[in-house]
Amino acid sequence: MKKHLLLVWIFSALLFGSLQDKSAVVYYGDELSYPMVGIHDYIIVQPNHTNTATHGFSLYKKNIYAYISIGETDTNSSEFSDINSSWIVAKNEAWRSDVLDINNKEYQEFIFTHQIEPLLKQGFKNFFFDTLDSYYFYSKTPEEIQKSQQSLASFILEFHKRYPDSKLIINRGFGIIDNVHNAVNAVLFESYYRGLKGKNLAYQTVDEADRIWLDHNLEKVKKYNLDIIAVDYLFDMKQADELVEKLQAKGFIPYVANKALDIYGKSSKNSVKREILTLIDESRLDRMLQGAHFEGGLIFEYLGYIQKLYDINKGLPNPDKLDHYAGIVIWLEKYYNDPNKLLKWVTEVKKRNIPIVFVNTFGIDVKEDELASLGITIQQTNLPKQSILYKDEMVGFEIEPPMSRNPMLIHVKDAKELLTYQYADKKTSTPAAITSWGGYLQNGAFITSINGEDIWVTNPFKFFAQALRLQKLPVPDPTTENGKRLLFTHIDGDGIMNKVEGDFGEFSGDVILNKILKKYKIPHSVSVIGAEIDPNGLYPKLSEKLIDITKKMFALENVEAASHTFTHPFFWEKIVDDNLSEEYRLKVPEYQFSLERELKTTLDNINEKYSPKNKSKKAETIFWSGDCAPRKNALEYIYKDHILAINGGDTTIVKTHPWLTRVSPFGLKRSEYYQVYTGAQNENVYTNNWLGPFWGFKRVTQTFELTNSPRRLKPIDIYYHLYSGSKRASLEALKYVFNWALKQDVMPIFTSEYIPKVMDMYEVSMAKDENSWLITGMNDLKTIRFEDFDTNVDLNNSKGVVGLSQFENHTYLSLDQRGKHLIELSPKNNNKIYMVSSNGKLTDYKESNTTKSYSFSSYVDLELSMYVDKECSISSTPKARKLLEEENIVTLKYKDTKAVTITLECE
């Protein structure tokens, strides 16, 4: 019996251990995918291909290593023009590169000043030194070799001395490892089983003699307990898994990829594919206005996936570079200009077993059998539809399939038909199907438009999950934290100077200050428009009073300051060469537009002139203005300057228009930067562009309800303008909304705390092994959602999971402060103590075999619930004002207390 239990334990440990094994990725391609690389312990990149301003880089920076060639350079390198020709002493014909003299002290200093220092300034911290052994090209005698090795070792030790906090990986360097092992974190080498050979670097099987030589030299590395990364090269990646196992069995951290290292290869643990490549046509519509985005983005996000929009006008993407996508969606509003090219591309993608879905159209004006390779043929008819022959349960989601005339008859072979019409001549058409290669959703089965409303005919959650064969994921969820729905509120600064219609204040900003911000003691994020309050702005005679109101708002403990820009740009796409014409912004006398003035300087002015000097929470957030559609230039500016931003999206779902297409995604990606959207639209929309009824913002509570059930799609975001204080009806509407929100089961936060949660969501990386999930990148985002209500998690064997709660059909897991979490699923619930919910942030968590300790901090009086088995106990410091028990759930409520520590203990 004891032997049997031991075997079970060992087997479980092996399963569990695979996600604990160290892994590596070496990627030299463009646009680094952080969901693909984030789970790795070593991420080696080409710095000139890596944007250090992105959120993903900041999340995984500690594991990222910048490539530097120490012994060689080529004409394409950024530093080549500064290379002194006297340093070049040989040629590497295989790589067509120049070999440099490591013995030259000037060249060593050049590496520090021209390569390492600039990369440190860019944001890199760690480095991978390549081509260390290139001295063999020019060092031929034992004396020359020894001299070069001493020079190389001296250089590495000097690196460690200058940058003791930087981690270092070296490529081989076996001849110097005895001297530099204390300065090195890992050793990488190439070509153990499969490598490259000759001038053309052809793929080859490594000779046994070469492996024996490697084993001999690797013994030198192993005695220092350094991690050893083995990189092998394959032309056909179908053999990668087998090769990874062989390398791992030798005790190496394996990595297998192609010779260009521009695909995501395989290691000891590998990321689950989370990205969906979506082909769109931006020649007529900006991506923010594309149906693929505002109709499809939310669907994938809810399922735990990330929609990556790709403009086909850039050319069709290389099929050999698509393997890291979970699926491909072709969602075109008009036909592609080269039908044959598109069809050939689809055929190539299909060969690679990447699921493909056509939405809205097939991308071309199909003539009969052009889609025959997909099992689809098309006929034309002028007869009307007669009846529905078959309708799958996922069809009729928000509205029944329309019977309107459609001349295109679609026939499909070997597919699961979702909707089939019969026409008057007894011909049939199947506009939706799941096929062996993916699926399609066309005309009558897609979206019906009625009076400008877009209504889903087919359940998009089920359709895309099935057609793209999407794995059910644990979903990073920015709507919830610690079992509570998030609540935040933010104010656009427009109209601080509006005169009040009535006797309840002078300026609208004054009314919001006294009637909302002081009354509702929850976090408020309040912005101002610089030009509206500045003495040299639009209202110089009112400036003194408006600045006084601004200072009083920003002095409140429950208010964080933000900026709504300086001149409120109306159309961000009109900014060209850092200039915006007066017709597209507020007209301020003698003002020279710049992104710096609009974005950074406004925040600096708020912090230096309008906020209390001793206030710890500084203004760091821009609320986008006008069309709320910043382009790459503005997004790049805020990311490089570490400024947060929000606004945009169009979530306006209400009971009279309860359609899913009225709920926006969480954000939009342009280039490598994400724009974070609001949780709901502001009062301007609910009052018909401020024409009335001015009480219309009350209806936003319907939006909050409909985005909470049957699926929680959004947090509660009370978003409005300062001009809402100018009318009694709009003020009363605001009070109604706040009173409603504070009755909900919520966790209040500042807007600046919400934005990074969404940014995390897009960059989270995860890996799976049996019933275990490894999740990285959850820095500010602290909730994972499982769709199934009865999901059971083994909290004792999980790492960083501090609680769980159920809401309707879903299970929400609460995570601790660390950035890497391990979730162990279990067939049944054996957990005896854990957190159920808290309206405060978890600030500290400690656990032992029998005890769990939680510390919380909140902006409001704390209220929390804990699951405590009857055999266990709970204690609180300070003590709760009220303690309620219902079965095993203990609820603690506090008065005038915003920080507590809870201890749960089981013998």
mmCIF file with all atom_site columns, C-alpha atoms in Angstrom, residues 513-619:
data_model
loop_
_atom_site.group_PDB
_atom_site.id
_atom_site.type_symbol
_atom_site.label_atom_id
_atom_site.label_alt_id
_atom_site.label_comp_id
_atom_site.label_asym_id
_atom_site.label_entity_id
_atom_site.label_seq_id
_atom_site.pdbx_PDB_ins_code
_atom_site.Cartn_x
_atom_site.Cartn_y
_atom_site.Cartn_z
_atom_site.occupancy
_atom_site.B_iso_or_equiv
_atom_site.pdbx_formal_charge
_atom_site.auth_seq_id
_atom_site.auth_comp_id
_atom_site.auth_asym_id
_atom_site.auth_atom_id
_atom_site.pdbx_PDB_model_num
ATOM 1   C CA . LEU A 1 513 ? -17.626 69.019 -6.077  1.00 0.00 ? 513 LEU A CA 1
ATOM 2   C CA . ASN A 1 514 ? -20.233 69.590 -3.389  1.00 0.00 ? 514 ASN A CA 1
ATOM 3   C CA . LYS A 1 515 ? -23.113 67.346 -4.447  1.00 0.00 ? 515 LYS A CA 1
ATOM 4   C CA . ILE A 1 516 ? -21.214 64.297 -5.750  1.00 0.00 ? 516 ILE A CA 1
ATOM 5   C CA . LEU A 1 517 ? -17.539 64.125 -4.815  1.00 0.00 ? 517 LEU A CA 1
ATOM 6   C CA . LYS A 1 518 ? -18.030 65.149 -1.179  1.00 0.00 ? 518 LYS A CA 1
ATOM 7   C CA . LYS A 1 519 ? -21.217 63.130 -0.748  1.00 0.00 ? 519 LYS A CA 1
ATOM 8   C CA . TYR A 1 520 ? -20.231 59.771 -2.231  1.00 0.00 ? 520 TYR A CA 1
ATOM 9   C CA . LYS A 1 521 ? -17.127 58.633 -0.349  1.00 0.00 ? 521 LYS A CA 1
ATOM 10  C CA . ILE A 1 522 ? -15.873 56.264 -3.001  1.00 0.00 ? 522 ILE A CA 1
ATOM 11  C CA . PRO A 1 523 ? -12.901 56.777 -5.355  1.00 0.00 ? 523 PRO A CA 1
ATOM 12  C CA . HIS A 1 524 ? -13.537 59.373 -8.076  1.00 0.00 ? 524 HIS A CA 1
ATOM 13  C CA . SER A 1 525 ? -11.201 60.090 -10.987 1.00 0.00 ? 525 SER A CA 1
ATOM 14  C CA . VAL A 1 526 ? -11.674 63.701 -12.087 1.00 0.00 ? 526 VAL A CA 1
ATOM 15  C CA . SER A 1 527 ? -10.117 65.412 -15.098 1.00 0.00 ? 527 SER A CA 1
ATOM 16  C CA . VAL A 1 528 ? -9.952  68.997 -16.290 1.00 0.00 ? 528 VAL A CA 1
ATOM 17  C CA . ILE A 1 529 ? -9.325  70.526 -19.713 1.00 0.00 ? 529 ILE A CA 1
ATOM 18  C CA . GLY A 1 530 ? -6.259  72.708 -19.417 1.00 0.00 ? 530 GLY A CA 1
ATOM 19  C CA . ALA A 1 531 ? -7.541  75.395 -21.780 1.00 0.00 ? 531 ALA A CA 1
ATOM 20  C CA . GLU A 1 532 ? -10.757 75.803 -19.769 1.00 0.00 ? 532 GLU A CA 1
ATOM 21  C CA . ILE A 1 533 ? -9.041  76.704 -16.503 1.00 0.00 ? 533 ILE A CA 1
ATOM 22  C CA . ASP A 1 534 ? -5.676  78.154 -17.578 1.00 0.00 ? 534 ASP A CA 1
ATOM 23  C CA . PRO A 1 535 ? -5.273  81.963 -17.092 1.00 0.00 ? 535 PRO A CA 1
ATOM 24  C CA . ASN A 1 536 ? -4.092  82.177 -20.719 1.00 0.00 ? 536 ASN A CA 1
ATOM 25  C CA . GLY A 1 537 ? -6.786  79.845 -21.967 1.00 0.00 ? 537 GLY A CA 1
ATOM 26  C CA . LEU A 1 538 ? -10.372 80.267 -23.097 1.00 0.00 ? 538 LEU A CA 1
ATOM 27  C CA . TYR A 1 539 ? -11.825 81.934 -19.988 1.00 0.00 ? 539 TYR A CA 1
ATOM 28  C CA . PRO A 1 540 ? -9.178  84.208 -18.416 1.00 0.00 ? 540 PRO A CA 1
ATOM 29  C CA . LYS A 1 541 ? -11.789 86.153 -16.414 1.00 0.00 ? 541 LYS A CA 1
ATOM 30  C CA . LEU A 1 542 ? -13.139 82.932 -14.843 1.00 0.00 ? 542 LEU A CA 1
ATOM 31  C CA . SER A 1 543 ? -9.781  81.249 -14.433 1.00 0.00 ? 543 SER A CA 1
ATOM 32  C CA . GLU A 1 544 ? -9.219  82.166 -10.779 1.00 0.00 ? 544 GLU A CA 1
ATOM 33  C CA . LYS A 1 545 ? -12.595 80.723 -9.724  1.00 0.00 ? 545 LYS A CA 1
ATOM 34  C CA . LEU A 1 546 ? -12.203 77.621 -11.890 1.00 0.00 ? 546 LEU A CA 1
ATOM 35  C CA . ILE A 1 547 ? -8.730  76.912 -10.550 1.00 0.00 ? 547 ILE A CA 1
ATOM 36  C CA . ASP A 1 548 ? -10.101 77.254 -7.021  1.00 0.00 ? 548 ASP A CA 1
ATOM 37  C CA . ILE A 1 549 ? -12.770 74.640 -7.793  1.00 0.00 ? 549 ILE A CA 1
ATOM 38  C CA . THR A 1 550 ? -10.141 72.405 -9.372  1.00 0.00 ? 550 THR A CA 1
ATOM 39  C CA . LYS A 1 551 ? -7.866  72.635 -6.346  1.00 0.00 ? 551 LYS A CA 1
ATOM 40  C CA . LYS A 1 552 ? -10.721 71.829 -3.982  1.00 0.00 ? 552 LYS A CA 1
ATOM 41  C CA . MET A 1 553 ? -11.668 68.763 -6.043  1.00 0.00 ? 553 MET A CA 1
ATOM 42  C CA . PHE A 1 554 ? -8.111  67.490 -6.263  1.00 0.00 ? 554 PHE A CA 1
ATOM 43  C CA . ALA A 1 555 ? -7.539  68.062 -2.537  1.00 0.00 ? 555 ALA A CA 1
ATOM 44  C CA . LEU A 1 556 ? -10.202 65.508 -1.605  1.00 0.00 ? 556 LEU A CA 1
ATOM 45  C CA . GLU A 1 557 ? -8.796  62.217 -0.349  1.00 0.00 ? 557 GLU A CA 1
ATOM 46  C CA . ASN A 1 558 ? -11.249 60.200 -2.469  1.00 0.00 ? 558 ASN A CA 1
ATOM 47  C CA . VAL A 1 559 ? -10.359 62.023 -5.716  1.00 0.00 ? 559 VAL A CA 1
ATOM 48  C CA . GLU A 1 560 ? -7.518  61.266 -8.082  1.00 0.00 ? 560 GLU A CA 1
ATOM 49  C CA . ALA A 1 561 ? -6.627  63.976 -10.574 1.00 0.00 ? 561 ALA A CA 1
ATOM 50  C CA . ALA A 1 562 ? -6.476  63.344 -14.308 1.00 0.00 ? 562 ALA A CA 1
ATOM 51  C CA . SER A 1 563 ? -6.244  65.317 -17.543 1.00 0.00 ? 563 SER A CA 1
ATOM 52  C CA . HIS A 1 564 ? -8.731  65.671 -20.377 1.00 0.00 ? 564 HIS A CA 1
ATOM 53  C CA . THR A 1 565 ? -5.900  67.207 -22.493 1.00 0.00 ? 565 THR A CA 1
ATOM 54  C CA . PHE A 1 566 ? -5.229  70.918 -23.044 1.00 0.00 ? 566 PHE A CA 1
ATOM 55  C CA . THR A 1 567 ? -7.250  71.814 -26.155 1.00 0.00 ? 567 THR A CA 1
ATOM 56  C CA . HIS A 1 568 ? -9.560  68.788 -26.318 1.00 0.00 ? 568 HIS A CA 1
ATOM 57  C CA . PRO A 1 569 ? -8.605  67.421 -29.783 1.00 0.00 ? 569 PRO A CA 1
ATOM 58  C CA . PHE A 1 570 ? -11.782 66.476 -31.656 1.00 0.00 ? 570 PHE A CA 1
ATOM 59  C CA . PHE A 1 571 ? -10.247 64.121 -34.239 1.00 0.00 ? 571 PHE A CA 1
ATOM 60  C CA . TRP A 1 572 ? -6.987  62.452 -33.251 1.00 0.00 ? 572 TRP A CA 1
ATOM 61  C CA . GLU A 1 573 ? -6.348  61.125 -36.745 1.00 0.00 ? 573 GLU A CA 1
ATOM 62  C CA . LYS A 1 574 ? -5.882  64.739 -37.901 1.00 0.00 ? 574 LYS A CA 1
ATOM 63  C CA . ILE A 1 575 ? -2.675  65.089 -35.881 1.00 0.00 ? 575 ILE A CA 1
ATOM 64  C CA . VAL A 1 576 ? 0.125   65.037 -38.446 1.00 0.00 ? 576 VAL A CA 1
ATOM 65  C CA . ASP A 1 577 ? 3.784   65.725 -37.727 1.00 0.00 ? 577 ASP A CA 1
ATOM 66  C CA . ASP A 1 578 ? 2.899   66.649 -34.147 1.00 0.00 ? 578 ASP A CA 1
ATOM 67  C CA . ASN A 1 579 ? 0.506   69.379 -35.268 1.00 0.00 ? 579 ASN A CA 1
ATOM 68  C CA . LEU A 1 580 ? -3.278  69.763 -35.232 1.00 0.00 ? 580 LEU A CA 1
ATOM 69  C CA . SER A 1 581 ? -5.177  72.505 -37.011 1.00 0.00 ? 581 SER A CA 1
ATOM 70  C CA . GLU A 1 582 ? -7.359  74.832 -34.907 1.00 0.00 ? 582 GLU A CA 1
ATOM 71  C CA . GLU A 1 583 ? -10.490 73.570 -36.647 1.00 0.00 ? 583 GLU A CA 1
ATOM 72  C CA . TYR A 1 584 ? -9.995  70.203 -34.954 1.00 0.00 ? 584 TYR A CA 1
ATOM 73  C CA . ARG A 1 585 ? -9.513  71.450 -31.367 1.00 0.00 ? 585 ARG A CA 1
ATOM 74  C CA . LEU A 1 586 ? -10.348 74.274 -28.989 1.00 0.00 ? 586 LEU A CA 1
ATOM 75  C CA . LYS A 1 587 ? -9.010  77.580 -30.266 1.00 0.00 ? 587 LYS A CA 1
ATOM 76  C CA . VAL A 1 588 ? -6.555  78.975 -27.704 1.00 0.00 ? 588 VAL A CA 1
ATOM 77  C CA . PRO A 1 589 ? -4.798  82.260 -28.549 1.00 0.00 ? 589 PRO A CA 1
ATOM 78  C CA . GLU A 1 590 ? -1.107  81.946 -29.443 1.00 0.00 ? 590 GLU A CA 1
ATOM 79  C CA . TYR A 1 591 ? -1.035  78.228 -28.749 1.00 0.00 ? 591 TYR A CA 1
ATOM 80  C CA . GLN A 1 592 ? 1.360   75.928 -30.612 1.00 0.00 ? 592 GLN A CA 1
ATOM 81  C CA . PHE A 1 593 ? -0.055  72.408 -30.569 1.00 0.00 ? 593 PHE A CA 1
ATOM 82  C CA . SER A 1 594 ? 2.091   69.441 -29.566 1.00 0.00 ? 594 SER A CA 1
ATOM 83  C CA . LEU A 1 595 ? 1.421   66.025 -28.118 1.00 0.00 ? 595 LEU A CA 1
ATOM 84  C CA . GLU A 1 596 ? 3.752   66.849 -25.252 1.00 0.00 ? 596 GLU A CA 1
ATOM 85  C CA . ARG A 1 597 ? 1.691   69.919 -24.328 1.00 0.00 ? 597 ARG A CA 1
ATOM 86  C CA . GLU A 1 598 ? -1.600  68.060 -24.677 1.00 0.00 ? 598 GLU A CA 1
ATOM 87  C CA . LEU A 1 599 ? -0.567  64.988 -22.735 1.00 0.00 ? 599 LEU A CA 1
ATOM 88  C CA . LYS A 1 600 ? 2.482   65.238 -20.462 1.00 0.00 ? 600 LYS A CA 1
ATOM 89  C CA . THR A 1 601 ? 2.494   68.958 -19.691 1.00 0.00 ? 601 THR A CA 1
ATOM 90  C CA . THR A 1 602 ? -1.161  68.952 -18.647 1.00 0.00 ? 602 THR A CA 1
ATOM 91  C CA . LEU A 1 603 ? -0.414  66.237 -16.105 1.00 0.00 ? 603 LEU A CA 1
ATOM 92  C CA . ASP A 1 604 ? 2.705   68.054 -14.911 1.00 0.00 ? 604 ASP A CA 1
ATOM 93  C CA . ASN A 1 605 ? 0.685   71.252 -14.407 1.00 0.00 ? 605 ASN A CA 1
ATOM 94  C CA . ILE A 1 606 ? -1.960  69.395 -12.436 1.00 0.00 ? 606 ILE A CA 1
ATOM 95  C CA . ASN A 1 607 ? 0.660   67.867 -10.131 1.00 0.00 ? 607 ASN A CA 1
ATOM 96  C CA . GLU A 1 608 ? 2.665   71.063 -9.730  1.00 0.00 ? 608 GLU A CA 1
ATOM 97  C CA . LYS A 1 609 ? -0.051  73.742 -9.670  1.00 0.00 ? 609 LYS A CA 1
ATOM 98  C CA . TYR A 1 610 ? -3.438  72.266 -8.766  1.00 0.00 ? 610 TYR A CA 1
ATOM 99  C CA . SER A 1 611 ? -2.876  69.233 -6.518  1.00 0.00 ? 611 SER A CA 1
ATOM 100 C CA . PRO A 1 612 ? -1.664  69.304 -2.912  1.00 0.00 ? 612 PRO A CA 1
ATOM 101 C CA . LYS A 1 613 ? 2.098   68.872 -2.735  1.00 0.00 ? 613 LYS A CA 1
ATOM 102 C CA . ASN A 1 614 ? 1.794   66.156 -0.108  1.00 0.00 ? 614 ASN A CA 1
ATOM 103 C CA . LYS A 1 615 ? -0.762  64.092 -2.018  1.00 0.00 ? 615 LYS A CA 1
ATOM 104 C CA . SER A 1 616 ? 0.746   60.675 -2.687  1.00 0.00 ? 616 SER A CA 1
ATOM 105 C CA . LYS A 1 617 ? -1.581  59.805 -5.571  1.00 0.00 ? 617 LYS A CA 1
ATOM 106 C CA . LYS A 1 618 ? -0.298  61.862 -8.485  1.00 0.00 ? 618 LYS A CA 1
ATOM 107 C CA . ALA A 1 619 ? -2.130  62.590 -11.726 1.00 0.00 ? 619 ALA A CA 1
#
